[in-house]
Coordinates of C-alpha atoms in Angstrom, one line a residue:
X11 CA -84.7 49.1 -28.1
X12 CA -85.4 48.1 -31.8
X13 CA -82.4 47.4 -34.0
X14 CA -83.9 46.1 -37.3
X15 CA -83.5 48.7 -39.9
X16 CA -86.6 47.1 -42.0
X17 CA -89.0 48.9 -39.8
X18 CA -87.1 51.9 -38.4
X19 CA -89.3 54.1 -40.3
X20 CA -92.3 52.9 -38.2
X21 CA -90.4 54.0 -35.0
X22 CA -90.6 57.5 -33.2
X23 CA -88.5 58.1 -30.4
X24 CA -89.8 60.3 -27.6
X25 CA -87.8 63.5 -27.3
X26 CA -86.7 64.4 -23.6
X27 CA -86.7 67.7 -22.2
X28 CA -83.0 67.9 -22.1
X29 CA -82.9 67.1 -25.9
X30 CA -85.5 69.8 -26.3
X31 CA -83.1 72.3 -24.8
X32 CA -80.4 71.8 -27.4
X33 CA -79.8 72.2 -31.2
X34 CA -76.9 69.6 -31.4
X35 CA -78.4 67.7 -34.3
X36 CA -78.8 70.9 -36.3
X37 CA -82.6 71.3 -35.7
X38 CA -84.3 74.2 -34.0
X39 CA -86.2 74.1 -30.9
X40 CA -89.5 74.4 -32.7
X41 CA -88.5 71.6 -34.9
X42 CA -87.4 69.4 -32.0
X43 CA -91.0 70.2 -30.3
X44 CA -92.8 69.3 -33.5
X45 CA -91.1 65.9 -33.6
X46 CA -91.8 65.1 -29.8
X47 CA -95.6 66.3 -30.5
X48 CA -95.8 63.8 -33.4
X49 CA -94.1 61.1 -31.6
X50 CA -96.7 61.4 -28.6
X51 CA -99.5 61.6 -31.1
X52 CA -98.4 58.4 -32.7
X53 CA -98.0 56.7 -29.3
X54 CA -101.4 57.8 -28.3
X55 CA -103.0 56.4 -31.5
X56 CA -101.3 53.2 -31.0
X57 CA -102.6 52.8 -27.5
X58 CA -106.1 53.7 -28.7
X59 CA -106.1 51.4 -31.7
X60 CA -108.4 48.3 -31.2
X61 CA -106.7 45.0 -31.3
X62 CA -108.9 42.2 -32.9
X63 CA -108.9 38.6 -31.4
X64 CA -107.1 37.4 -34.6
X65 CA -104.3 40.0 -34.1
X66 CA -104.2 38.7 -30.3
X67 CA -103.7 35.2 -31.5
X68 CA -101.0 36.1 -34.1
X69 CA -99.0 38.0 -31.4
X70 CA -99.8 35.2 -29.1
X71 CA -98.2 32.4 -31.4
X72 CA -95.1 34.5 -31.5
X73 CA -95.1 35.0 -27.8
X74 CA -95.1 31.1 -27.2
X75 CA -92.1 31.1 -29.1
X76 CA -90.5 33.5 -27.0
X77 CA -91.5 31.8 -23.9
X78 CA -89.8 28.7 -25.0
X79 CA -86.7 30.4 -25.9
X80 CA -86.2 31.0 -22.1
X81 CA -88.1 28.1 -20.4
X82 CA -88.7 24.4 -21.0
X83 CA -92.1 22.8 -21.2
X84 CA -92.7 20.2 -18.6
X85 CA -93.6 16.5 -20.2
X86 CA -92.2 14.4 -17.4
X87 CA -95.4 13.0 -16.3
X88 CA -98.3 12.5 -19.0
X89 CA -100.8 11.9 -16.4
X90 CA -100.1 15.0 -14.4
X91 CA -100.1 17.0 -17.7
X92 CA -103.5 15.6 -18.6
X93 CA -104.8 16.4 -15.3
X94 CA -103.8 20.0 -15.4
X95 CA -105.2 20.3 -18.7
X96 CA -108.4 18.7 -17.7
X97 CA -108.9 21.2 -14.9
X98 CA -107.9 23.8 -17.4
X99 CA -110.6 22.7 -19.9
X100 CA -113.3 22.9 -17.1
X101 CA -112.2 26.6 -16.6
X102 CA -111.9 27.4 -20.3
X103 CA -115.4 26.2 -20.9
X104 CA -116.6 29.1 -18.6
X105 CA -114.8 31.7 -20.8
X106 CA -116.9 34.4 -22.8
X107 CA -113.9 34.5 -25.3
X108 CA -113.5 30.5 -25.8
X109 CA -114.6 30.8 -29.4
X110 CA -112.3 33.7 -30.2
X111 CA -109.1 32.8 -28.6
X112 CA -106.8 29.8 -28.5
X113 CA -107.0 28.8 -24.9
X114 CA -104.6 26.1 -23.8
X115 CA -102.9 25.1 -20.7
X116 CA -98.9 24.5 -20.5
X117 CA -96.9 23.6 -17.6
X118 CA -93.3 24.9 -17.5
X119 CA -90.5 23.1 -15.9
X120 CA -89.3 25.7 -13.6
X121 CA -88.4 25.8 -9.9
X122 CA -90.1 29.2 -9.4
X123 CA -93.9 29.7 -8.2
X124 CA -95.4 31.5 -11.2
X125 CA -98.1 31.5 -13.4
X126 CA -98.9 33.8 -16.3
X127 CA -100.9 34.2 -19.5
X128 CA -100.1 35.5 -22.9
X129 CA -102.0 37.0 -25.9
X130 CA -104.3 34.5 -27.7
X131 CA -105.0 32.7 -24.5
X132 CA -102.2 30.5 -23.7
X133 CA -102.0 30.0 -19.8
X134 CA -98.6 28.8 -18.2
X135 CA -98.0 27.3 -14.8
X136 CA -94.9 26.1 -13.2
X137 CA -94.1 22.9 -11.8
X138 CA -93.0 24.5 -8.8
X139 CA -96.4 26.0 -8.3
X140 CA -98.1 22.6 -8.5
X141 CA -96.0 21.4 -5.7
X142 CA -97.6 23.7 -3.3
X143 CA -101.1 23.4 -4.2
X144 CA -103.1 21.5 -1.7
X145 CA -106.1 20.6 -3.7
X146 CA -107.9 20.9 -7.1
X147 CA -109.7 24.2 -6.1
X148 CA -106.4 25.9 -5.8
X149 CA -105.2 24.7 -9.2
X150 CA -108.7 25.8 -10.7
X151 CA -108.6 29.1 -9.1
X152 CA -105.0 29.9 -10.3
X153 CA -105.8 29.0 -13.8
X154 CA -109.2 30.8 -13.7
X155 CA -107.1 33.8 -12.3
X156 CA -105.0 33.8 -15.3
X157 CA -107.7 33.5 -17.7
X158 CA -109.5 36.2 -16.3
X159 CA -106.7 38.7 -17.6
X160 CA -107.7 37.6 -21.0
X161 CA -111.4 37.7 -20.4
X162 CA -111.2 41.2 -19.1
X163 CA -108.6 42.1 -21.9
X164 CA -105.8 43.1 -19.7
X165 CA -103.6 41.3 -22.1
X166 CA -105.0 43.6 -25.0
X167 CA -104.0 46.6 -22.7
X168 CA -100.6 45.3 -22.6
X169 CA -100.4 44.8 -26.3
X170 CA -101.7 48.7 -26.8
X171 CA -98.9 49.7 -24.2
X172 CA -96.3 47.7 -26.2
X173 CA -97.4 49.5 -29.5
X174 CA -97.7 52.7 -27.9
X175 CA -94.2 52.6 -26.3
X176 CA -92.7 51.9 -29.9
X177 CA -94.9 54.5 -31.6
X178 CA -96.6 51.8 -33.6
X179 CA -100.2 52.5 -35.1
X180 CA -102.8 50.2 -36.5
X181 CA -100.7 49.5 -39.7
X182 CA -98.0 47.9 -37.8
X183 CA -100.4 44.8 -37.1
X184 CA -102.4 44.9 -40.4
X185 CA -99.1 44.7 -42.4
X186 CA -98.4 41.3 -40.9
X187 CA -94.8 42.0 -40.9
X188 CA -93.2 39.0 -38.9
X189 CA -90.4 41.2 -37.5
X190 CA -92.8 43.8 -36.2
X191 CA -95.2 40.9 -34.7
X192 CA -91.9 39.6 -33.0
X193 CA -91.0 42.9 -31.5
X194 CA -94.7 43.6 -30.3
X195 CA -94.8 40.2 -28.9
X196 CA -91.3 40.5 -27.1
X197 CA -92.4 43.8 -25.4
X198 CA -95.8 42.7 -24.6
X199 CA -94.5 39.6 -22.9
X200 CA -92.1 41.6 -20.9
X201 CA -94.9 44.1 -19.8
X202 CA -96.9 41.0 -18.7
X203 CA -93.9 39.3 -16.6
X204 CA -93.4 42.7 -15.0
X205 CA -96.9 42.6 -13.4
X206 CA -100.3 43.9 -13.7
X207 CA -101.8 46.8 -11.7
X208 CA -103.7 46.4 -8.6
X209 CA -107.1 46.9 -10.4
X210 CA -106.4 44.4 -12.7
X211 CA -105.3 41.7 -10.3
X212 CA -108.5 42.5 -8.4
X213 CA -110.6 42.2 -11.5
X214 CA -108.9 38.9 -12.3
X215 CA -109.2 37.6 -8.8
X216 CA -113.1 38.3 -8.7
X217 CA -113.4 36.7 -12.2
X218 CA -111.6 33.6 -10.7
X219 CA -114.0 33.3 -7.9
X220 CA -117.0 33.7 -10.1
X221 CA -115.8 30.9 -12.4
X222 CA -114.8 28.4 -9.7
X223 CA -117.9 28.9 -7.9
X224 CA -119.9 28.1 -11.0
X225 CA -118.0 24.9 -11.1
X226 CA -118.6 23.8 -7.5
X227 CA -114.9 24.5 -6.4
X228 CA -114.1 26.1 -2.9
X229 CA -114.0 29.8 -3.4
X230 CA -111.3 30.0 -0.9
X231 CA -108.9 28.2 -3.2
X232 CA -107.2 31.2 -4.6
X233 CA -107.0 32.8 -1.3
X234 CA -105.4 29.7 0.3
X235 CA -102.9 29.6 -2.4
X236 CA -102.0 33.2 -1.9
X237 CA -101.5 32.4 1.9
X238 CA -99.0 29.6 1.0
X239 CA -97.2 32.0 -1.3
X240 CA -96.8 34.3 1.6
X241 CA -94.9 31.6 3.6
X242 CA -92.3 31.3 0.7
X243 CA -91.2 34.7 1.1
X244 CA -89.9 36.7 3.9
X245 CA -91.6 39.9 2.5
X246 CA -94.8 40.6 4.1
X247 CA -96.2 41.4 0.9
X248 CA -95.1 38.2 -0.7
X249 CA -92.1 38.5 -3.2
X250 CA -93.1 35.2 -4.5
X251 CA -96.7 36.3 -4.5
X252 CA -99.4 34.8 -6.8
X253 CA -97.6 34.4 -8.8
X254 CA -94.0 36.2 -8.4
X255 CA -95.0 38.9 -10.5
X256 CA -98.6 39.9 -9.0
X257 CA -98.8 42.8 -6.4
X258 CA -99.9 42.5 -2.8
X259 CA -100.9 38.8 -1.7
X260 CA -102.2 40.0 1.6
X261 CA -104.1 42.8 0.1
X262 CA -105.6 40.6 -2.4
X263 CA -106.5 38.1 0.2
X264 CA -108.4 40.5 2.1
X265 CA -110.2 41.8 -1.1
X266 CA -111.3 38.3 -2.1
X267 CA -112.8 37.7 1.2
X268 CA -114.8 40.7 1.0
X269 CA -115.7 40.0 -2.6
X270 CA -116.9 36.4 -1.7
X271 CA -118.8 37.3 1.3
X272 CA -121.0 39.8 -0.5

């Protein structure tokens, strides 16, 4: 819920069926229907509006600040940080968007098995995830999976969903209002941490397999780490999955096997 009065004029609330059935605000049913329709149209425009790489990076810069409001960056072992970033650099070099986004790897000092990416290309992986990785191919595969979400513009889709949910259209970004950028980044980050759908996860998994294969890594790396994630949770679908927010570890393992074998 947006509280700032500075940009309330940009926001349109979606009117529910129960509201449409009343005139408690002094509006007729027809007026309420018109308002609800306008809100839906505005939301649709926000979802369909293209998002440029510069806008992705702009939102990403704010999203990084939001991440570090909640989590601490790991700096305890410089050699480890440099190693993870060196592996990440090889993955990033395979990216088709490396010249338009600010891809960079960050380690979070967090006792939770997780990894995620945000607008603009920043990729985060937790210290707990690193503890359970058996070799470099697993690390490379996880980083490549996260990169895959940006490569396939799943993050852009999250930005559009964020804008549509708030009834924001193209002008919201082009105005460069820092308060609006902050809200968009907060909602987008929340959507990302809630997880992607199965189709997006499958596409990111396949992108990962293609990238690590080009680099000579074992293409079973991601599948092996997903298997490990299953052992960390009593849930057969893996509550801690790759990585805590991503659905269906066993399903993904099976899909990866099929993709790699074809």
